[in-house]
Each structure stands twice: as C-alpha cells, then as structure tokens.
Short mmCIF file of C-alpha atoms and ligand atoms in Angstrom, two decimals:
data_model
loop_
_atom_site.label_atom_id
_atom_site.label_comp_id
_atom_site.label_asym_id
_atom_site.label_seq_id
_atom_site.Cartn_x
_atom_site.Cartn_y
_atom_site.Cartn_z
CA MET A 24 -0.01 0.03 -0.11
CA ASN A 25 1.53 3.31 -1.14
CA GLU A 26 -0.36 5.30 1.78
CA GLN A 27 -2.67 3.77 4.17
CA ARG A 28 -6.21 4.86 3.63
CA ALA A 29 -5.30 6.88 0.64
CA PHE A 30 -7.60 5.11 -1.64
CA LEU A 31 -10.50 6.11 0.83
CA ASP A 32 -9.31 9.50 1.58
CA ILE A 33 -8.14 10.74 -1.98
CA PRO A 34 -10.84 10.52 -4.67
CA ARG A 35 -9.82 9.40 -8.02
CA LEU A 36 -8.86 12.13 -10.47
CA ASP A 37 -10.37 11.25 -13.87
CA HIS A 38 -8.88 12.35 -17.13
CA VAL A 39 -8.70 15.96 -17.65
CA TYR A 40 -9.46 17.26 -21.22
CA ARG A 41 -8.78 20.50 -22.89
CA PRO A 42 -11.77 22.94 -22.92
CA VAL A 43 -14.29 22.11 -25.55
CA ASP A 44 -14.48 25.32 -27.22
CA GLU A 45 -10.53 25.18 -27.60
CA ARG A 46 -10.06 21.49 -28.61
CA GLU A 47 -12.98 21.60 -31.15
CA ARG A 48 -10.94 23.88 -33.32
CA ASP A 49 -7.87 21.49 -33.77
CA PHE A 50 -6.80 17.86 -34.06
CA ALA A 51 -4.38 17.99 -31.16
CA GLU A 52 -4.62 15.67 -28.42
CA VAL A 53 -7.66 16.26 -26.04
CA GLU A 54 -6.27 14.89 -22.75
CA MET A 55 -4.01 16.93 -20.69
CA PRO A 56 -1.21 15.58 -18.66
CA MET A 57 -1.38 15.36 -14.93
CA SER A 58 0.96 17.18 -12.47
CA ASP A 59 3.74 15.34 -10.73
CA GLU A 60 1.80 16.11 -7.46
CA GLN A 61 -1.43 14.69 -8.77
CA LEU A 62 0.37 11.60 -10.03
CA ARG A 63 1.92 11.34 -6.48
CA GLN A 64 -1.44 11.55 -4.95
CA GLN A 65 -3.04 9.32 -7.39
CA THR A 66 -0.56 6.40 -7.21
CA SER A 67 -0.82 6.60 -3.28
CA ARG A 68 -4.18 5.28 -3.82
CA CYS A 69 -2.81 1.81 -5.17
CA MET A 70 -3.28 -0.81 -2.43
CA ASN A 71 -0.50 -3.08 -3.70
CA CYS A 72 -3.20 -5.86 -3.49
CA GLY A 73 -2.08 -9.40 -2.64
CA ILE A 74 -3.44 -10.54 -5.77
CA PRO A 75 -3.34 -7.59 -8.24
CA PHE A 76 -6.14 -8.18 -10.57
CA CYS A 77 -5.11 -5.36 -12.53
CA HIS A 78 -1.85 -7.13 -13.55
CA GLY A 79 -3.31 -10.56 -13.79
CA THR A 80 -6.81 -10.30 -15.02
CA GLY A 81 -7.16 -6.83 -16.62
CA CYS A 82 -3.96 -5.92 -18.58
CA PRO A 83 -3.33 -8.21 -21.66
CA LEU A 84 0.28 -7.26 -21.36
CA ASP A 85 0.58 -8.52 -17.73
CA ASN A 86 2.16 -5.00 -16.90
CA LEU A 87 3.56 -4.77 -13.31
CA ILE A 88 1.05 -2.01 -12.42
CA PRO A 89 1.29 -2.13 -8.39
CA ASP A 90 5.18 -1.86 -8.92
CA PHE A 91 5.16 0.92 -11.34
CA ASN A 92 2.69 2.78 -9.18
CA ALA A 93 4.95 2.38 -6.15
CA ALA A 94 7.83 3.61 -8.03
CA VAL A 95 6.16 6.66 -9.30
CA HIS A 96 4.86 7.30 -5.83
CA ARG A 97 8.58 7.14 -4.52
CA GLY A 98 9.53 9.72 -7.47
CA ASP A 99 11.64 6.80 -8.86
CA TRP A 100 10.69 7.40 -12.41
CA ARG A 101 13.64 5.49 -13.90
CA GLN A 102 12.62 2.41 -11.99
CA ALA A 103 9.05 2.86 -13.08
CA TRP A 104 10.26 2.98 -16.75
CA GLU A 105 12.22 -0.20 -16.08
CA LEU A 106 9.14 -1.92 -14.89
CA LEU A 107 6.75 -0.78 -17.57
CA SER A 108 9.01 -1.31 -20.38
CA SER A 109 9.80 -4.88 -19.27
CA THR A 110 6.32 -5.91 -20.44
CA SER A 111 5.10 -3.44 -22.67
CA PRO A 112 6.74 -2.40 -26.02
CA PHE A 113 4.57 0.66 -26.84
CA PRO A 114 3.09 2.22 -23.70
CA GLU A 115 3.09 5.56 -25.42
CA PHE A 116 -0.02 4.18 -27.58
CA THR A 117 -1.92 2.13 -25.04
CA SER A 118 -1.57 4.83 -22.35
CA ARG A 119 -3.57 6.98 -24.95
CA VAL A 120 -6.22 4.66 -26.59
CA CYS A 121 -6.48 1.91 -24.24
CA PRO A 122 -9.99 1.58 -22.39
CA ALA A 123 -7.69 0.67 -19.40
CA LEU A 124 -8.93 -2.94 -18.91
CA CYS A 125 -6.61 -2.80 -15.83
CA GLU A 126 -8.80 0.02 -14.23
CA GLY A 127 -11.91 -2.31 -14.75
CA SER A 128 -10.02 -4.96 -12.48
CA CYS A 129 -8.67 -2.46 -9.93
CA THR A 130 -9.79 -3.48 -6.39
CA ALA A 131 -10.29 0.28 -5.37
CA GLY A 132 -12.74 0.36 -8.29
CA MET A 133 -15.21 -1.90 -6.55
CA ASN A 134 -16.33 0.97 -4.40
CA CYS A 135 -14.21 4.05 -4.27
CA GLY A 136 -12.95 4.81 -7.81
CA ALA A 137 -10.14 2.70 -9.61
CA VAL A 138 -6.68 3.93 -9.49
CA THR A 139 -5.79 6.32 -12.71
CA ILE A 140 -3.51 3.72 -13.96
CA ARG A 141 -3.56 4.83 -17.75
CA GLN A 142 -2.51 8.45 -16.81
CA VAL A 143 0.23 7.05 -14.65
CA GLU A 144 1.37 4.79 -17.65
CA LYS A 145 1.36 7.80 -19.96
CA ALA A 146 3.44 10.10 -17.57
CA ILE A 147 6.03 7.29 -17.26
CA VAL A 148 6.74 6.72 -20.97
CA GLU A 149 6.74 10.43 -21.69
CA ARG A 150 9.27 10.97 -19.15
CA ALA A 151 11.32 8.28 -20.16
CA PHE A 152 11.32 9.77 -23.98
CA ALA A 153 11.99 13.32 -22.39
CA ASN A 154 15.08 11.79 -20.49
CA GLY A 155 16.57 9.69 -23.32
CA TRP A 156 15.77 6.34 -21.56
CA VAL A 157 14.00 5.00 -24.58
CA GLN A 158 16.76 3.66 -26.78
CA PRO A 159 17.06 1.27 -29.63
CA ASP A 160 17.39 -2.39 -28.72
CA GLN A 161 21.09 -3.70 -28.94
CA VAL A 162 20.72 -7.29 -30.46
CA ALA A 163 23.75 -9.21 -29.41
CA SER A 164 23.90 -11.69 -31.95
CA ARG A 165 21.76 -12.71 -35.06
CA SER A 166 20.02 -16.12 -35.76
CA GLY A 167 20.33 -15.83 -39.56
CA ARG A 168 16.57 -16.40 -39.67
CA ARG A 169 14.44 -14.07 -41.59
CA VAL A 170 10.79 -13.22 -40.85
CA ALA A 171 8.22 -11.24 -43.22
CA ILE A 172 5.44 -9.41 -41.51
CA VAL A 173 2.33 -8.52 -43.52
CA GLY A 174 0.91 -5.40 -41.92
CA GLY A 175 2.47 -2.75 -39.77
CA GLY A 176 -0.41 -2.24 -37.21
CA PRO A 177 0.26 -2.70 -33.38
CA ALA A 178 0.12 -6.49 -33.97
CA GLY A 179 2.68 -6.59 -36.69
CA LEU A 180 4.80 -4.11 -34.78
CA SER A 181 5.07 -5.87 -31.50
CA THR A 182 5.73 -9.16 -33.50
CA ALA A 183 8.65 -7.23 -35.07
CA VAL A 184 9.94 -6.03 -31.67
CA ILE A 185 10.06 -9.28 -29.94
CA LEU A 186 11.39 -11.27 -32.90
CA ASN A 187 14.18 -8.79 -33.57
CA ARG A 188 15.18 -8.68 -29.97
CA LEU A 189 15.44 -12.53 -30.28
CA GLY A 190 17.77 -11.95 -33.05
CA HIS A 191 15.86 -12.73 -36.00
CA ASN A 192 15.81 -10.52 -39.04
CA VAL A 193 12.51 -8.94 -39.56
CA THR A 194 10.95 -7.06 -42.15
CA VAL A 195 7.71 -5.33 -42.05
CA TYR A 196 5.51 -4.83 -45.26
CA GLU A 197 3.03 -2.24 -45.05
CA LYS A 198 0.46 -1.21 -47.83
CA ASN A 199 0.04 2.20 -46.53
CA ALA A 200 2.69 5.06 -46.60
CA GLY A 201 3.66 4.56 -43.15
CA PRO A 202 3.10 1.78 -40.25
CA GLY A 203 0.71 2.13 -37.34
CA GLY A 204 -2.24 0.23 -39.05
CA LEU A 205 -5.62 1.73 -37.65
CA MET A 206 -3.73 3.53 -35.01
CA ARG A 207 -2.38 5.86 -37.95
CA TYR A 208 -5.44 5.84 -40.29
CA GLY A 209 -8.45 5.08 -38.11
CA ILE A 210 -7.98 6.62 -34.57
CA PRO A 211 -8.22 10.34 -34.83
CA ASP A 212 -5.11 12.54 -33.95
CA PHE A 213 -7.07 14.18 -31.14
CA LYS A 214 -6.70 10.74 -29.47
CA LEU A 215 -3.31 9.54 -30.55
CA PHE A 216 -0.89 12.05 -32.18
CA LYS A 217 0.69 10.54 -35.17
CA GLN A 218 4.07 11.98 -34.35
CA LEU A 219 4.24 9.44 -31.57
CA ILE A 220 3.98 6.60 -34.00
CA GLU A 221 6.88 7.94 -36.30
CA ARG A 222 8.86 8.44 -32.96
CA ARG A 223 8.60 4.76 -32.22
CA VAL A 224 9.21 3.50 -35.75
CA GLN A 225 12.58 5.52 -35.87
CA ILE A 226 13.51 3.51 -32.68
CA MET A 227 12.58 0.20 -34.36
CA LYS A 228 14.57 0.99 -37.61
CA LYS A 229 17.51 1.86 -35.47
CA SER A 230 16.89 -1.49 -33.61
CA GLY A 231 17.51 -3.27 -36.94
CA ILE A 232 13.96 -3.75 -38.16
CA ARG A 233 13.15 -3.01 -41.81
CA PHE A 234 10.19 -1.44 -43.09
CA VAL A 235 8.95 -1.90 -46.60
CA CYS A 236 5.96 0.71 -47.05
CA ASP A 237 3.53 1.57 -49.78
CA THR A 238 3.83 -2.12 -50.67
CA GLU A 239 0.62 -4.33 -50.78
CA VAL A 240 1.36 -8.01 -50.24
CA GLY A 241 -0.79 -9.81 -52.79
CA ARG A 242 -0.50 -7.13 -55.22
CA ASP A 243 2.99 -5.52 -55.30
CA VAL A 244 4.69 -8.62 -54.05
CA SER A 245 3.03 -12.15 -53.83
CA ALA A 246 2.63 -13.78 -50.44
CA SER A 247 3.98 -16.94 -51.78
CA TYR A 248 7.20 -15.36 -53.22
CA LEU A 249 7.65 -14.07 -49.39
CA THR A 250 7.44 -17.69 -48.32
CA LYS A 251 10.30 -18.63 -50.34
CA GLN A 252 12.37 -15.60 -49.33
CA TYR A 253 11.80 -15.73 -45.59
CA ASP A 254 11.72 -18.51 -43.08
CA HIS A 255 8.47 -17.41 -41.51
CA LEU A 256 5.52 -15.41 -42.75
CA VAL A 257 3.30 -13.48 -40.30
CA LEU A 258 0.01 -12.29 -41.41
CA SER A 259 -1.00 -9.12 -39.21
CA CYS A 260 -3.11 -7.50 -41.71
CA GLY A 261 -6.01 -6.55 -39.59
CA THR A 262 -9.66 -6.86 -40.51
CA PRO A 263 -9.98 -4.31 -43.48
CA VAL A 264 -13.55 -5.22 -44.47
CA ALA A 265 -16.06 -2.97 -42.72
CA ARG A 266 -19.68 -4.20 -42.15
CA ASP A 267 -22.14 -2.55 -44.52
CA LEU A 268 -26.05 -1.97 -44.27
CA SER A 269 -27.76 -3.43 -47.17
CA ILE A 270 -31.03 -1.68 -46.77
CA PRO A 271 -33.10 0.48 -49.28
CA GLY A 272 -31.57 3.62 -50.25
CA ARG A 273 -27.86 2.59 -49.35
CA GLU A 274 -26.81 3.84 -52.91
CA LEU A 275 -27.74 7.43 -52.09
CA GLN A 276 -24.78 9.90 -52.11
CA GLY A 277 -23.80 10.94 -48.63
CA ILE A 278 -23.55 7.57 -46.99
CA HIS A 279 -19.96 6.45 -46.12
CA LEU A 280 -18.16 3.91 -44.37
CA ALA A 281 -16.84 5.31 -41.20
CA LEU A 282 -13.17 4.39 -41.91
CA ASP A 283 -13.32 6.30 -45.13
CA PHE A 284 -14.23 9.38 -43.34
CA LEU A 285 -11.78 8.90 -40.40
CA ALA A 286 -8.79 7.67 -42.54
CA GLY A 287 -9.35 10.62 -45.11
CA GLN A 288 -9.09 13.15 -42.43
CA ASN A 289 -5.93 11.53 -40.77
CA ARG A 290 -4.30 11.54 -44.24
CA ALA A 291 -5.01 15.22 -44.69
CA ASN A 292 -3.73 16.03 -41.25
CA ALA A 293 -0.56 14.16 -42.23
CA GLY A 294 -0.17 15.99 -45.55
CA GLU A 295 -0.80 12.84 -47.56
CA LEU A 296 -3.98 14.55 -49.09
CA PRO A 297 -4.34 18.28 -49.88
CA ALA A 298 -7.83 18.07 -48.03
CA PRO A 299 -10.05 15.49 -46.47
CA PRO A 300 -12.26 13.82 -49.08
CA ILE A 301 -15.34 13.87 -47.09
CA VAL A 302 -16.34 17.18 -45.26
CA VAL A 303 -19.44 17.74 -43.23
CA LYS A 304 -19.06 21.46 -42.33
CA GLY A 305 -22.47 22.90 -41.89
CA GLN A 306 -24.30 19.40 -42.30
CA ARG A 307 -26.45 17.21 -40.16
CA VAL A 308 -24.36 14.20 -39.42
CA LEU A 309 -25.97 10.71 -38.27
CA VAL A 310 -23.55 8.28 -37.27
CA ILE A 311 -24.94 4.50 -37.07
CA GLY A 312 -23.22 2.45 -34.53
CA GLY A 313 -22.34 3.09 -30.86
CA GLY A 314 -18.62 2.08 -30.49
CA ASP A 315 -15.21 3.56 -30.48
CA THR A 316 -15.33 4.25 -34.44
CA GLY A 317 -18.53 5.82 -34.23
CA SER A 318 -17.52 8.06 -31.45
CA ASP A 319 -14.43 9.01 -33.41
CA CYS A 320 -16.89 10.01 -36.38
CA VAL A 321 -18.54 12.35 -33.70
CA GLY A 322 -15.21 14.04 -32.64
CA THR A 323 -14.15 14.46 -36.38
CA SER A 324 -17.46 15.83 -37.33
CA HIS A 325 -17.42 18.46 -34.54
CA ARG A 326 -13.76 19.55 -35.75
CA GLN A 327 -14.92 19.84 -39.29
CA GLY A 328 -17.90 22.12 -38.16
CA ALA A 329 -21.04 19.87 -38.56
CA ALA A 330 -24.20 21.64 -37.89
CA SER A 331 -25.50 18.70 -35.66
CA VAL A 332 -24.23 15.01 -34.66
CA THR A 333 -26.63 12.21 -33.89
CA GLN A 334 -25.37 8.94 -32.92
CA ILE A 335 -27.69 5.77 -32.84
CA GLU A 336 -27.35 2.32 -31.92
CA ILE A 337 -29.65 -0.88 -31.98
CA MET A 338 -28.48 -2.16 -28.70
CA PRO A 339 -30.02 -0.86 -25.45
CA GLN A 340 -28.53 1.99 -23.51
CA PRO A 341 -26.06 0.45 -21.23
CA PRO A 342 -26.39 0.94 -17.36
CA ALA A 343 -24.70 3.89 -15.83
CA THR A 344 -22.87 1.51 -13.42
CA ARG A 345 -21.24 -1.95 -13.77
CA SER A 346 -23.89 -4.41 -14.92
CA SER A 347 -24.39 -7.68 -12.95
CA SER A 348 -23.37 -9.39 -16.27
CA THR A 349 -19.89 -8.26 -15.70
CA PRO A 350 -19.05 -8.48 -11.96
CA TRP A 351 -15.53 -7.16 -10.71
CA PRO A 352 -12.99 -8.04 -11.77
CA LEU A 353 -14.07 -8.36 -15.38
CA TRP A 354 -14.35 -5.36 -17.83
CA PRO A 355 -17.44 -3.68 -17.00
CA TYR A 356 -20.39 -3.32 -19.29
CA LEU A 357 -21.70 0.13 -18.65
CA LEU A 358 -22.32 3.63 -20.43
CA ARG A 359 -19.10 5.22 -21.69
CA THR A 360 -19.10 8.85 -22.69
CA SER A 361 -16.23 9.77 -24.65
CA SER A 362 -14.54 13.09 -25.04
CA SER A 363 -16.22 13.41 -28.50
CA HIS A 364 -19.49 12.85 -26.89
CA GLU A 365 -18.81 15.48 -24.38
CA GLU A 366 -18.42 17.77 -27.11
CA GLY A 367 -22.08 17.44 -28.03
CA CYS A 368 -24.07 14.65 -29.44
CA GLU A 369 -27.51 13.30 -29.39
CA ARG A 370 -27.35 9.72 -28.54
CA ARG A 371 -30.19 7.31 -29.09
CA TRP A 372 -30.48 3.53 -28.33
CA ASP A 373 -32.91 0.80 -29.34
CA LEU A 374 -33.22 1.93 -33.09
CA SER A 375 -33.17 -0.31 -35.85
CA THR A 376 -32.29 1.38 -39.30
CA THR A 377 -34.61 0.02 -41.93
CA ALA A 378 -33.85 2.41 -45.05
CA PHE A 379 -32.56 5.61 -46.16
CA VAL A 380 -34.47 8.30 -47.90
CA GLY A 381 -33.10 11.01 -50.14
CA GLU A 382 -33.82 13.68 -52.72
CA ASN A 383 -31.92 14.22 -55.93
CA GLY A 384 -29.98 11.13 -55.37
CA ARG A 385 -28.63 12.37 -51.98
CA VAL A 386 -29.49 11.10 -48.52
CA SER A 387 -31.84 13.31 -46.71
CA GLY A 388 -32.98 10.86 -43.94
CA ALA A 389 -32.82 7.43 -42.15
CA LYS A 390 -36.00 5.61 -41.39
CA VAL A 391 -35.60 4.06 -37.96
CA HIS A 392 -37.65 1.63 -35.90
CA PRO A 393 -37.66 1.31 -32.22
CA VAL A 394 -36.81 -1.95 -30.80
CA SER A 395 -37.37 -3.81 -27.51
CA TRP A 396 -34.85 -6.25 -26.15
CA THR A 397 -35.49 -9.35 -24.21
CA CYS A 398 -32.80 -9.66 -21.50
CA ALA A 399 -31.16 -12.26 -19.51
CA PRO A 400 -31.53 -12.21 -15.82
CA ASP A 401 -28.37 -10.50 -15.48
CA GLY A 402 -29.31 -7.77 -17.75
CA ARG A 403 -27.43 -9.06 -20.85
CA PRO A 404 -29.61 -8.08 -24.10
CA LEU A 405 -30.32 -11.35 -25.87
CA LYS A 406 -32.79 -10.55 -28.75
CA PHE A 407 -34.86 -7.67 -29.95
CA THR A 408 -38.20 -7.30 -31.57
CA PRO A 409 -39.79 -4.16 -33.48
CA THR A 410 -41.95 -1.95 -31.46
CA GLY A 411 -43.61 1.49 -31.54
CA ASN A 412 -43.54 3.67 -34.63
CA GLU A 413 -41.11 4.20 -37.50
CA GLU A 414 -39.58 7.78 -37.73
CA VAL A 415 -37.32 9.46 -40.09
CA ILE A 416 -34.07 11.07 -38.74
CA ALA A 417 -33.36 13.96 -40.98
CA CYS A 418 -29.58 14.26 -42.00
CA ASP A 419 -27.31 15.27 -44.98
CA VAL A 420 -24.33 12.72 -44.16
CA VAL A 421 -24.54 9.17 -42.81
CA PHE A 422 -21.61 7.28 -41.23
CA LEU A 423 -21.77 3.45 -40.91
CA ALA A 424 -19.84 2.38 -37.99
CA LEU A 425 -20.95 -1.12 -37.70
CA GLY A 426 -17.70 -3.06 -36.95
CA PHE A 427 -15.42 -5.15 -39.27
CA ILE A 428 -15.65 -8.64 -40.53
CA LYS A 429 -13.14 -11.25 -39.45
CA GLN A 430 -12.10 -13.94 -41.97
CA SER A 431 -11.26 -17.27 -41.01
CA ARG A 432 -7.55 -18.60 -41.24
CA GLN A 433 -8.63 -20.61 -44.45
CA GLN A 434 -10.21 -17.50 -45.90
CA LEU A 435 -7.02 -15.38 -45.19
CA LEU A 436 -4.78 -18.09 -46.58
CA GLU A 437 -6.72 -18.34 -49.81
CA GLN A 438 -6.94 -14.54 -50.23
CA TYR A 439 -3.22 -14.46 -50.23
CA GLY A 440 -2.93 -17.71 -52.51
CA LEU A 441 -1.31 -19.59 -49.81
CA ALA A 442 -1.27 -23.33 -48.70
CA ASP A 443 -1.37 -23.87 -44.86
CA SER A 444 1.79 -24.40 -43.32
CA PRO A 445 3.49 -24.26 -39.70
CA ALA A 446 5.87 -21.34 -41.16
CA ILE A 447 2.71 -18.99 -41.42
CA SER A 448 1.36 -17.23 -38.51
CA ILE A 449 -1.65 -15.05 -38.17
CA CYS A 450 -2.01 -12.58 -35.32
CA GLY A 451 -3.85 -9.48 -34.00
CA ASP A 452 -7.20 -8.51 -35.40
CA ALA A 453 -6.85 -10.73 -38.49
CA ALA A 454 -6.53 -13.62 -36.16
CA ASN A 455 -8.96 -12.75 -33.35
CA GLY A 456 -11.38 -10.25 -35.16
CA PRO A 457 -11.81 -6.72 -34.37
CA SER A 458 -10.67 -5.80 -30.95
CA LEU A 459 -8.18 -3.42 -29.20
CA VAL A 460 -4.67 -1.98 -29.61
CA VAL A 461 -3.53 -3.56 -26.44
CA ARG A 462 -4.71 -7.15 -27.41
CA ALA A 463 -3.26 -6.82 -30.91
CA ILE A 464 0.16 -5.87 -29.03
CA ALA A 465 -0.10 -8.81 -26.73
CA ASP A 466 -1.19 -11.16 -29.44
CA GLY A 467 1.85 -10.03 -31.66
CA MET A 468 4.26 -10.82 -28.75
CA ALA A 469 2.77 -14.12 -27.99
CA GLN A 470 3.14 -15.16 -31.63
CA ALA A 471 6.68 -14.02 -31.79
CA ARG A 472 7.61 -16.15 -28.84
CA THR A 473 5.72 -19.20 -30.45
CA ILE A 474 7.69 -18.73 -33.67
CA ASP A 475 11.12 -18.45 -31.89
CA THR A 476 10.39 -21.36 -29.64
CA ALA A 477 9.61 -23.46 -32.71
CA TRP A 478 13.03 -22.77 -33.84
C1 LIG B 3 -11.89 4.13 -36.04
C2 LIG B 3 -11.29 2.96 -34.97
C3 LIG B 3 -11.02 3.39 -33.60
C4 LIG B 3 -10.49 2.64 -32.76
N1 LIG B 3 -10.18 3.11 -31.56
C5 LIG B 3 -9.63 2.12 -30.71
C6 LIG B 3 -9.40 2.78 -29.35
O1 LIG B 3 -9.36 3.98 -29.02
N2 LIG B 3 -8.53 1.84 -28.63
C7 LIG B 3 -8.24 0.60 -29.01
O2 LIG B 3 -7.61 -0.30 -28.13
N3 LIG B 3 -8.52 0.32 -30.09
C8 LIG B 3 -9.31 0.85 -30.99
N4 LIG B 3 -9.56 0.41 -32.27
C9 LIG B 3 -9.15 -0.93 -32.53
C10 LIG B 3 -7.83 -1.04 -33.06
O3 LIG B 3 -7.30 -0.04 -33.87
C11 LIG B 3 -7.43 -2.24 -33.64
O4 LIG B 3 -7.90 -3.48 -32.66
C12 LIG B 3 -5.83 -2.67 -33.71
O5 LIG B 3 -5.45 -1.59 -34.59
C13 LIG B 3 -5.81 -3.96 -34.35
O6 LIG B 3 -4.34 -4.13 -34.74
P1 LIG B 3 -3.85 -5.01 -36.01
O7 LIG B 3 -2.34 -4.74 -35.94
O8 LIG B 3 -4.18 -6.32 -35.71
O9 LIG B 3 -4.37 -4.47 -37.23
P2 LIG B 3 -4.45 -3.09 -37.87
O10 LIG B 3 -4.20 -2.04 -36.96
O11 LIG B 3 -5.75 -2.97 -38.76
O12 LIG B 3 -3.10 -3.11 -38.87
C14 LIG B 3 -3.08 -3.98 -40.05
C15 LIG B 3 -2.11 -3.44 -41.05
O13 LIG B 3 -1.97 -4.30 -42.01
C16 LIG B 3 -1.87 -3.40 -43.40
N5 LIG B 3 -2.16 -4.44 -44.39
C17 LIG B 3 -3.30 -4.99 -44.57
N6 LIG B 3 -3.19 -5.73 -45.79
C18 LIG B 3 -2.10 -5.61 -46.21
C19 LIG B 3 -1.25 -6.15 -47.17
N7 LIG B 3 -1.85 -7.06 -48.18
N8 LIG B 3 0.03 -5.69 -47.54
C20 LIG B 3 0.46 -5.01 -46.72
N9 LIG B 3 0.14 -4.47 -45.54
C21 LIG B 3 -1.42 -4.72 -45.21
C22 LIG B 3 -2.82 -2.51 -43.12
O14 LIG B 3 -2.53 -1.28 -44.04
C23 LIG B 3 -2.62 -2.09 -41.67
O15 LIG B 3 -1.52 -1.01 -41.43
C24 LIG B 3 -10.21 1.25 -33.13
C25 LIG B 3 -10.37 0.97 -34.46
C26 LIG B 3 -10.88 1.61 -35.37
C27 LIG B 3 -11.44 1.19 -36.73
#
C-alpha cells in the first residue's frame, strides 16, 4: 500500500481534457497531462493488493502495475520505466487509446474509484522519452533467420520488436505510406498524435527492423514469393472489411463507411492528401453504430464544423454503473461517454435502421424503427423485436460504424494464395477479429515467442 487509507481519503482524479471550445478547433490531443503532485497522490491510492487483478486479469500485457505505481509514488521514475518497459513495447500508444482494462479490474474500483493507471503509464513513458531512456534495442547476435510481417499495425509492430530482440531479421511490409495500422489511419489525431508513431518507428529502425511501406502484399509482391524468401511469414493484416448496411437507399450519395471518413481526415492532417475527401461542415451528421469508431466520427465531425451530430445504436443503453453481467474484476459493461460525446451529440439507443430516404440522389434521412430487447436475468440483451412507430431522422451525411468482418484462417490463406503451413502465423485482429490495440500488441508478442520457440 503506497499510503494507508489513501484510496479512501483521496478521490480518483479522472482524465482532464482541454476545454471543448478550444479542442474542437484543432486535431491536437484532447487529454492533458497530470502534474507530478497529482500523480503522486493518485498513485498513493494503489493498495498493492496481494493478488493484483489489474496485472493478472485486466492487462493483456501483464503490466507490473502496483510496482510501477509504487515507483512513481516514490519519485523513482527510472525504476518505473524499467518496470513498464519490461512488459510493454509501446506504452505511449496504450496509455492514450487503451480503454484501461486494468482499471476495470482495480480493487479500489469496487467501491471508491479505480486508480488512474492509464495516466500514470502515460506519464512514465513520456518522461522516459524526455530523459532519453527509450533507446534502440541492442541485439547481441543474429540467428540468420528471416521473418516477413504483412501489416504494420500494433500486432505486426509488436511481433517485429520481439522477434528482432530474439535475434531474427525482421521485415515489415505495409501497404500504406507509413506503419501504424488503424492507430495511424483510423484513430483520430485528437486521441493519438501521429508523431508518436513516427517516434517509435525510428527507434525500431535503429534496432534493426526493416520497413517496406507503400507495398501491398498480394498486389505489389506475392505472399508465396515471401514464403520462399523468408523462413516465416506473419499475417498481421487486420480486418479491413467493414460491415455494411444493405437496406433500401444505401446507394444514395452522402452515405459513407466510417473508416473512409476517419482515414481521409488523418491523411489530410498528415499531408498525404491536400484536404479531407469527405467534409461535413454545416451538415447534419448521423452516425450509425455506438462503438469507438462511431465516437471517433462524432469528434471528427465536430472538428469539421458539422451543424449537428446524432449517434444511434440498435443495442439498449448500457447501465450507468457496472452491469451484474460483468461483475468485478471483469471489464464492466456500462455506459461510456467519450471526449467526443462530451463535445455535443444526441445519443439514441434501441433503434434499428430500416431504410435511407433521399432527394435528388442524396440522402436526406434514415428511417428507424424502435426495438425492444429481451434480456437475460443478469441484464444482458439477448434478442430484439420491433416496437412502436417508425420515424425518419433527418440528416445530410451518414457514417456507418458497424464494425469489421473477421475472416477465418482458411479464408485469409486463400486470399493470399497460400497453402497452410507451420511457417505461417496470423495475429492481431486478423486472427481474433476486431478488438483493441493492447490485445493486438499482446497477441503479436505471443506469436513472436511461439515462432522463436519452434526454432
Ligand atoms: C476508428 C477506430 C478506432 C479505434 N479506436 C480504438 C481505441 O481507441 N482503442 C483501442 O484499443 N482500439 C481501438 N480500435 C481498434 C484497434 O485499432 C485495432 O484493434 C488494432 O489496430 C488492431 O491491430 P492489428 O495490428 O491487428 O491491425 P491493424 O491496426 O488493422 O493493422 C493492419 C495493418 O496491415 C496492413 N495491411 C493489410 N493488408 C496488407 C497487405 N496485403 N499488404 C501490406 N499491408 C497490409 C494495413 O494497412 C494495416 O496497417 C479502433 C479501431 C477503429 C477502426
């Protein structure tokens, strides 16, 4: 325990965001850092539990959370960095975009607010960069084995880091102009500033990892050629196929897949495009889908100057506090309000979209039907039936944020024209379906160790 009773006496300090009217005018990160004194106080709340569920149950990376909390509390930042970097290859990413699964498992969270672990992590990694503690890996000897990684998202990057540390020669093939995957082309800059990806990629290059960007495997170079040139092939290509909505009116202009909107804005911010290809200034935006991607469309629409933003979801509104279907220490099912929602957005639940309506070939509204859900005794929604009257939500632009489709291993291999072989691994979202950055990183690390062990 860092300070007795501190978890009772000191309240959890939640994230602090820049003021809405300031942050809505730019794409800079919305979250502000905590002061050293705030961090000292917040880390004092860590109870150093006998069984730290944050570490064992919550964090897919098994981060040594109570230990780095204690080091920060003592002011021993170097030690905190050694602990954090011993399990996590990219804490600068997870400390910005992770929903903080660890905090969902924090014992203090049961009744007095979880420790603010994510902000502590961010403070440690940024201090480490500022002090020059983040250095390229020195690889003592090389095995002579060669690995090709298809896809430079978090899964591919973490696979690369571990295999390179283990002495293998790693080349990452990335179809886009730069690595990062959805962290670069999906997640908006106001959540994750893209120079942080570049900063890490430079360190990876200096560690000996080779990047071949602007190269699509399957088009610019065949996967079967790579299997001949390399000892092992890793497919960490994500789940690029977005779920669509095949309903009447889908062909109308103004209806877009969410990622086309988000990627276009990120490319424009990065100077890859002169301007975002989809602009919603002065328009009424309807976002269909209540997850992270939908929330990112909300925030991006605000920054472009949308007249209004509405987000609808077919599922019921989650409860304000932890649902009994996800008791502690599980990740709680509850209503989450993002920084983008705080900027203004009408959020509605229990609505099924049945058709789009339009004028002169452009969308002017979405027909929605209320639904009612049959729930399990613990509150989990099971199935819905239409109820009430249909209505039309007027809008000028629609973003479909309905998730992404996972392919089976067999489908992926066929797509790349490959026969199954133990010399081919699949990891990250490509293996497990759409998930989280932290899970992609953890899976990439695990796959790397499996590949190495087989040698
Ligand atoms: C809009 C949006 C917001 C999100 N927000 C969050 C969030 O806040 N927090 C969070 O934890 N998670 C978030 N996620 C989920 C998270 O981004 C993903 O789970 C994670 O990026 C998956 O990592 P990955 O490496 O498996 O795949 P990806 O990140 O999809 O990377 C795959 C890479 O493979 C490349 N590639 C694909 N095919 C080829 C090919 N043939 N040749 C060469 N390269 C190829 C792609 O260009 C891409 O760079 C979000 C997702 C989206 C879409």
